[in-house]
């Protein structure tokens, strides 16, 4: 499908889903929930709404940062290119999350590549409007600081996981991370995200072969249930105990 057709498809589907303005957005997880309506109106005055197909790149590592991305509905992974030429997953983002804010704050190129994990609707805010909102709203500034602090904490934990944990512990930690970010489906046990074994290997910093062996072992130990690519966690605390969480 051509670029033009993608955007036409978004236009049609946006009419069906009724993507709202920033003032009327109901995403409770958004950091912009706390700001007054007049500031939301200013923030979204030049907002662009874009539909991204599963697997489509939202922005590329090394490209100039020119806007803030807000996930209206969808799931996104952020990856960095390693020295070996392979992509390493550094973070996941879900509905209500924002992307690209660190690059905007530092006036630097995007430090990661953002890819849609499923068909996603993304709102793009201009750099100027975002920075003005931060200057004018202390609560919003604190929320952004919290996000930056959380990212630093996660990066430190990741370094510890790589240095001190076994492959099995890293893989379990990766499954727990997916549960924390995306939650469960309505059954309360199935992860609300489906990834390939290769994608899970990228998160855990191991190989696809190791992932396949370890998932099978976890299944044999009744810590997880596998149904195709779907991962089911019948007892979350018991699985978490593997890593000491």
mmCIF file of C-alpha atoms in Angstrom:
data_model
loop_
_atom_site.group_PDB
_atom_site.id
_atom_site.type_symbol
_atom_site.label_atom_id
_atom_site.label_comp_id
_atom_site.label_asym_id
_atom_site.label_seq_id
_atom_site.Cartn_x
_atom_site.Cartn_y
_atom_site.Cartn_z
ATOM 1 C CA UNK A 1 0.000 0.000 0.000
ATOM 2 C CA UNK A 2 1.373 3.429 -0.908
ATOM 3 C CA UNK A 3 2.172 6.258 1.533
ATOM 4 C CA UNK A 4 -0.811 8.229 0.211
ATOM 5 C CA UNK A 5 -3.147 5.294 0.711
ATOM 6 C CA UNK A 6 -1.925 4.847 4.300
ATOM 7 C CA UNK A 7 -2.813 8.429 5.087
ATOM 8 C CA UNK A 8 -6.160 8.107 3.292
ATOM 9 C CA UNK A 9 -6.864 4.976 5.346
ATOM 10 C CA UNK A 10 -6.060 6.922 8.505
ATOM 11 C CA UNK A 11 -8.461 9.692 7.476
ATOM 12 C CA UNK A 12 -11.271 7.178 6.973
ATOM 13 C CA UNK A 13 -10.532 5.255 10.187
ATOM 14 C CA UNK A 14 -10.156 8.448 12.240
ATOM 15 C CA UNK A 15 -13.757 9.255 11.361
ATOM 16 C CA UNK A 16 -14.784 5.878 12.741
ATOM 17 C CA UNK A 17 -12.796 6.133 15.970
ATOM 18 C CA UNK A 18 -13.489 9.850 16.481
ATOM 19 C CA UNK A 19 -9.965 10.864 17.509
ATOM 20 C CA UNK A 20 -10.576 13.892 19.732
ATOM 21 C CA UNK A 21 -8.791 17.173 20.228
ATOM 22 C CA UNK A 22 -6.367 17.465 23.161
ATOM 23 C CA UNK A 23 -9.126 19.118 25.190
ATOM 24 C CA UNK A 24 -11.484 16.164 24.765
ATOM 25 C CA UNK A 25 -8.892 13.357 24.970
ATOM 26 C CA UNK A 26 -9.885 10.754 27.565
ATOM 27 C CA UNK A 27 -6.558 8.914 27.858
ATOM 28 C CA UNK A 28 -6.204 8.769 31.644
ATOM 29 C CA UNK A 29 -2.526 7.773 31.462
ATOM 30 C CA UNK A 30 -1.505 10.916 29.587
ATOM 31 C CA UNK A 31 0.739 13.405 31.418
ATOM 32 C CA UNK A 32 -1.362 16.169 29.878
ATOM 33 C CA UNK A 33 -4.459 15.285 31.923
ATOM 34 C CA UNK A 34 -3.394 17.661 34.685
ATOM 35 C CA UNK A 35 -3.168 20.847 32.619
ATOM 36 C CA UNK A 36 -6.086 23.306 32.177
ATOM 37 C CA UNK A 37 -8.279 23.228 29.084
ATOM 38 C CA UNK A 38 -6.900 26.494 27.666
ATOM 39 C CA UNK A 39 -3.362 25.097 27.855
ATOM 40 C CA UNK A 40 -4.499 21.844 26.235
ATOM 41 C CA UNK A 41 -6.016 23.874 23.432
ATOM 42 C CA UNK A 42 -2.738 25.728 22.877
ATOM 43 C CA UNK A 43 -0.764 22.489 23.120
ATOM 44 C CA UNK A 44 -2.815 20.803 20.405
ATOM 45 C CA UNK A 45 -3.389 23.806 18.153
ATOM 46 C CA UNK A 46 -1.169 22.366 15.397
ATOM 47 C CA UNK A 47 -1.646 18.677 16.243
ATOM 48 C CA UNK A 48 -1.284 16.070 13.496
ATOM 49 C CA UNK A 49 -2.991 12.678 13.700
ATOM 50 C CA UNK A 50 -1.318 9.781 11.900
ATOM 51 C CA UNK A 51 -2.169 6.122 11.426
ATOM 52 C CA UNK A 52 0.785 3.694 11.505
ATOM 53 C CA UNK A 53 0.497 0.113 10.330
ATOM 54 C CA UNK A 54 2.051 -2.666 12.431
ATOM 55 C CA UNK A 55 5.805 -2.654 11.757
ATOM 56 C CA UNK A 56 5.871 0.889 10.378
ATOM 57 C CA UNK A 57 8.562 3.282 11.656
ATOM 58 C CA UNK A 58 7.295 6.359 13.493
ATOM 59 C CA UNK A 59 10.689 8.051 13.748
ATOM 60 C CA UNK A 60 14.247 6.918 13.075
ATOM 61 C CA UNK A 61 17.309 6.929 15.320
ATOM 62 C CA UNK A 62 19.632 9.749 14.260
ATOM 63 C CA UNK A 63 16.954 11.798 12.502
ATOM 64 C CA UNK A 64 16.230 15.372 13.582
ATOM 65 C CA UNK A 65 13.646 15.752 16.349
ATOM 66 C CA UNK A 66 10.771 17.925 15.223
ATOM 67 C CA UNK A 67 7.819 16.998 17.393
ATOM 68 C CA UNK A 68 6.411 15.113 20.343
ATOM 69 C CA UNK A 69 4.481 11.909 19.676
ATOM 70 C CA UNK A 70 1.513 10.858 21.833
ATOM 71 C CA UNK A 71 0.044 7.374 21.483
ATOM 72 C CA UNK A 72 -3.705 7.813 21.205
ATOM 73 C CA UNK A 73 -4.210 4.088 20.717
ATOM 74 C CA UNK A 74 -1.589 1.434 20.098
ATOM 75 C CA UNK A 75 1.684 -0.160 21.168
ATOM 76 C CA UNK A 76 5.209 0.929 20.241
ATOM 77 C CA UNK A 77 8.728 -0.385 20.754
ATOM 78 C CA UNK A 78 11.859 1.767 20.841
ATOM 79 C CA UNK A 79 15.104 0.243 19.631
ATOM 80 C CA UNK A 80 18.751 1.287 19.329
ATOM 81 C CA UNK A 81 21.207 -0.052 16.799
ATOM 82 C CA UNK A 82 24.008 -1.992 18.510
ATOM 83 C CA UNK A 83 27.654 -2.280 17.454
ATOM 84 C CA UNK A 84 26.864 -5.691 15.989
ATOM 85 C CA UNK A 85 24.286 -4.168 13.669
ATOM 86 C CA UNK A 86 21.344 -5.650 15.558
ATOM 87 C CA UNK A 87 18.475 -3.684 17.043
ATOM 88 C CA UNK A 88 18.240 -3.721 20.839
ATOM 89 C CA UNK A 89 14.862 -3.010 22.419
ATOM 90 C CA UNK A 90 15.286 -0.258 25.003
ATOM 91 C CA UNK A 91 11.683 0.526 25.921
ATOM 92 C CA UNK A 92 8.041 -0.161 25.210
ATOM 93 C CA UNK A 93 5.253 2.392 25.135
ATOM 94 C CA UNK A 94 1.501 1.968 25.374
ATOM 95 C CA UNK A 95 -1.681 3.997 24.882
ATOM 96 C CA UNK A 96 -1.351 7.396 26.594
ATOM 97 C CA UNK A 97 2.467 7.426 26.565
ATOM 98 C CA UNK A 98 4.591 10.098 24.888
ATOM 99 C CA UNK A 99 7.637 9.560 22.669
ATOM 100 C CA UNK A 100 10.589 11.730 21.686
ATOM 101 C CA UNK A 101 10.496 14.150 24.617
ATOM 102 C CA UNK A 102 14.110 13.669 25.683
ATOM 103 C CA UNK A 103 15.392 14.594 22.229
ATOM 104 C CA UNK A 104 13.206 17.705 22.192
ATOM 105 C CA UNK A 105 14.429 18.797 25.622
ATOM 106 C CA UNK A 106 18.080 18.261 24.651
ATOM 107 C CA UNK A 107 17.683 19.680 21.128
ATOM 108 C CA UNK A 108 19.296 16.543 19.747
ATOM 109 C CA UNK A 109 18.476 13.898 17.165
ATOM 110 C CA UNK A 110 16.230 10.998 18.152
ATOM 111 C CA UNK A 111 18.283 8.521 20.169
ATOM 112 C CA UNK A 112 16.142 5.518 19.244
ATOM 113 C CA UNK A 113 13.870 4.229 16.511
ATOM 114 C CA UNK A 114 10.144 3.962 17.272
ATOM 115 C CA UNK A 115 8.207 1.158 15.559
ATOM 116 C CA UNK A 116 4.502 0.327 15.818
ATOM 117 C CA UNK A 117 3.935 -3.122 17.363
ATOM 118 C CA UNK A 118 0.339 -3.058 16.169
ATOM 119 C CA UNK A 119 -1.825 -0.753 14.068
ATOM 120 C CA UNK A 120 -1.570 2.498 16.022
ATOM 121 C CA UNK A 121 -2.957 6.027 16.059
ATOM 122 C CA UNK A 122 -0.322 8.581 16.976
ATOM 123 C CA UNK A 123 -0.814 12.308 17.626
ATOM 124 C CA UNK A 124 2.136 14.593 16.903
ATOM 125 C CA UNK A 125 2.518 17.893 18.776
ATOM 126 C CA UNK A 126 4.872 20.635 17.645
ATOM 127 C CA UNK A 127 8.135 21.180 19.495
ATOM 128 C CA UNK A 128 7.276 24.807 20.270
ATOM 129 C CA UNK A 129 3.877 24.040 21.774
ATOM 130 C CA UNK A 130 5.311 21.261 23.944
ATOM 131 C CA UNK A 131 8.178 23.373 25.276
ATOM 132 C CA UNK A 132 5.834 26.301 25.954
ATOM 133 C CA UNK A 133 3.513 24.021 27.953
ATOM 134 C CA UNK A 134 6.427 22.851 30.100
ATOM 135 C CA UNK A 135 7.488 26.442 30.785
ATOM 136 C CA UNK A 136 3.985 27.513 31.761
ATOM 137 C CA UNK A 137 2.871 24.534 33.838
ATOM 138 C CA UNK A 138 4.876 23.388 36.866
ATOM 139 C CA UNK A 139 2.833 20.214 37.281
ATOM 140 C CA UNK A 140 3.566 19.178 33.707
ATOM 141 C CA UNK A 141 7.264 19.931 34.197
ATOM 142 C CA UNK A 142 7.329 17.640 37.231
ATOM 143 C CA UNK A 143 5.604 14.872 35.253
ATOM 144 C CA UNK A 144 8.276 15.102 32.566
ATOM 145 C CA UNK A 145 11.003 14.963 35.238
ATOM 146 C CA UNK A 146 9.356 11.826 36.643
ATOM 147 C CA UNK A 147 9.431 10.246 33.188
ATOM 148 C CA UNK A 148 13.120 11.038 32.781
ATOM 149 C CA UNK A 149 13.856 9.640 36.260
ATOM 150 C CA UNK A 150 11.902 6.477 35.490
ATOM 151 C CA UNK A 151 13.839 5.976 32.263
ATOM 152 C CA UNK A 152 17.143 6.356 34.130
ATOM 153 C CA UNK A 153 16.031 3.859 36.772
ATOM 154 C CA UNK A 154 15.008 1.342 34.117
ATOM 155 C CA UNK A 155 18.329 1.782 32.311
ATOM 156 C CA UNK A 156 20.236 1.121 35.547
ATOM 157 C CA UNK A 157 18.137 -1.972 36.270
ATOM 158 C CA UNK A 158 18.783 -3.218 32.746
ATOM 159 C CA UNK A 159 22.551 -2.937 33.250
ATOM 160 C CA UNK A 160 22.267 -4.915 36.496
ATOM 161 C CA UNK A 161 20.153 -7.569 34.775
ATOM 162 C CA UNK A 162 22.728 -8.018 32.016
ATOM 163 C CA UNK A 163 25.676 -8.140 34.411
ATOM 164 C CA UNK A 164 24.297 -10.238 37.263
ATOM 165 C CA UNK A 165 21.296 -12.289 36.147
ATOM 166 C CA UNK A 166 21.223 -15.611 34.349
ATOM 167 C CA UNK A 167 19.607 -15.954 30.930
ATOM 168 C CA UNK A 168 16.527 -17.506 32.542
ATOM 169 C CA UNK A 169 16.202 -14.626 35.009
ATOM 170 C CA UNK A 170 16.601 -12.044 32.218
ATOM 171 C CA UNK A 171 13.924 -13.746 30.146
ATOM 172 C CA UNK A 172 11.504 -13.880 33.075
ATOM 173 C CA UNK A 173 12.280 -10.210 33.809
ATOM 174 C CA UNK A 174 11.459 -9.409 30.186
ATOM 175 C CA UNK A 175 8.098 -11.189 30.461
ATOM 176 C CA UNK A 176 7.355 -9.272 33.656
ATOM 177 C CA UNK A 177 8.263 -6.026 31.903
ATOM 178 C CA UNK A 178 5.785 -6.785 29.119
ATOM 179 C CA UNK A 179 3.105 -7.464 31.714
ATOM 180 C CA UNK A 180 3.880 -4.234 33.553
ATOM 181 C CA UNK A 181 3.699 -2.103 30.394
ATOM 182 C CA UNK A 182 0.839 -3.776 28.506
ATOM 183 C CA UNK A 183 -1.047 -5.640 31.237
ATOM 184 C CA UNK A 184 -3.255 -8.683 30.754
ATOM 185 C CA UNK A 185 -6.097 -9.399 28.389
ATOM 186 C CA UNK A 186 -9.614 -9.723 29.779
ATOM 187 C CA UNK A 187 -8.881 -13.233 31.074
ATOM 188 C CA UNK A 188 -6.431 -11.736 33.589
ATOM 189 C CA UNK A 189 -3.658 -14.153 32.596
ATOM 190 C CA UNK A 190 -2.731 -13.686 28.919
ATOM 191 C CA UNK A 191 -0.199 -10.971 28.118
ATOM 192 C CA UNK A 192 -1.837 -8.141 26.218
ATOM 193 C CA UNK A 193 0.964 -8.129 23.636
ATOM 194 C CA UNK A 194 2.169 -10.758 21.179
ATOM 195 C CA UNK A 195 5.834 -10.773 20.173
ATOM 196 C CA UNK A 196 8.017 -13.117 18.176
ATOM 197 C CA UNK A 197 10.674 -15.146 19.941
ATOM 198 C CA UNK A 198 13.264 -12.955 18.209
ATOM 199 C CA UNK A 199 11.694 -9.793 19.643
ATOM 200 C CA UNK A 200 11.704 -11.281 23.154
ATOM 201 C CA UNK A 201 15.366 -12.222 22.623
ATOM 202 C CA UNK A 202 16.127 -8.574 21.784
ATOM 203 C CA UNK A 203 14.593 -7.493 25.102
ATOM 204 C CA UNK A 204 16.438 -10.087 27.177
ATOM 205 C CA UNK A 205 19.754 -9.658 25.395
ATOM 206 C CA UNK A 206 20.012 -13.283 24.311
ATOM 207 C CA UNK A 207 19.401 -15.491 21.268
ATOM 208 C CA UNK A 208 16.165 -16.816 19.795
ATOM 209 C CA UNK A 209 17.363 -20.355 20.468
ATOM 210 C CA UNK A 210 17.842 -19.578 24.158
ATOM 211 C CA UNK A 211 14.384 -17.984 24.296
ATOM 212 C CA UNK A 212 12.745 -21.051 22.769
ATOM 213 C CA UNK A 213 14.503 -23.435 25.191
ATOM 214 C CA UNK A 214 13.831 -21.269 28.239
ATOM 215 C CA UNK A 215 10.160 -20.649 27.467
ATOM 216 C CA UNK A 216 9.666 -24.376 27.045
ATOM 217 C CA UNK A 217 11.395 -24.974 30.395
ATOM 218 C CA UNK A 218 9.222 -22.335 32.092
ATOM 219 C CA UNK A 219 6.184 -24.025 30.564
ATOM 220 C CA UNK A 220 7.302 -27.438 31.855
ATOM 221 C CA UNK A 221 7.664 -25.884 35.309
ATOM 222 C CA UNK A 222 4.064 -24.564 35.010
ATOM 223 C CA UNK A 223 5.305 -20.994 35.414
ATOM 224 C CA UNK A 224 3.810 -20.004 32.051
ATOM 225 C CA UNK A 225 1.489 -21.492 29.443
ATOM 226 C CA UNK A 226 2.303 -21.187 25.750
ATOM 227 C CA UNK A 227 -0.367 -21.019 23.052
ATOM 228 C CA UNK A 228 1.388 -20.226 19.798
ATOM 229 C CA UNK A 229 3.024 -16.815 20.308
ATOM 230 C CA UNK A 230 0.709 -16.061 23.220
ATOM 231 C CA UNK A 231 2.206 -16.206 26.733
ATOM 232 C CA UNK A 232 -0.126 -16.925 29.641
ATOM 233 C CA UNK A 233 0.905 -16.326 33.264
ATOM 234 C CA UNK A 234 -1.334 -18.358 35.590
ATOM 235 C CA UNK A 235 0.431 -17.138 38.753
ATOM 236 C CA UNK A 236 2.230 -13.798 38.477
ATOM 237 C CA UNK A 237 3.830 -13.777 41.981
ATOM 238 C CA UNK A 238 5.207 -17.281 41.432
ATOM 239 C CA UNK A 239 6.787 -16.250 38.130
ATOM 240 C CA UNK A 240 8.164 -13.033 39.662
ATOM 241 C CA UNK A 241 9.807 -15.075 42.425
ATOM 242 C CA UNK A 242 12.190 -16.505 39.816
ATOM 243 C CA UNK A 243 13.946 -13.135 39.645
ATOM 244 C CA UNK A 244 13.433 -12.146 43.274
ATOM 245 C CA UNK A 245 11.072 -9.267 42.335
#
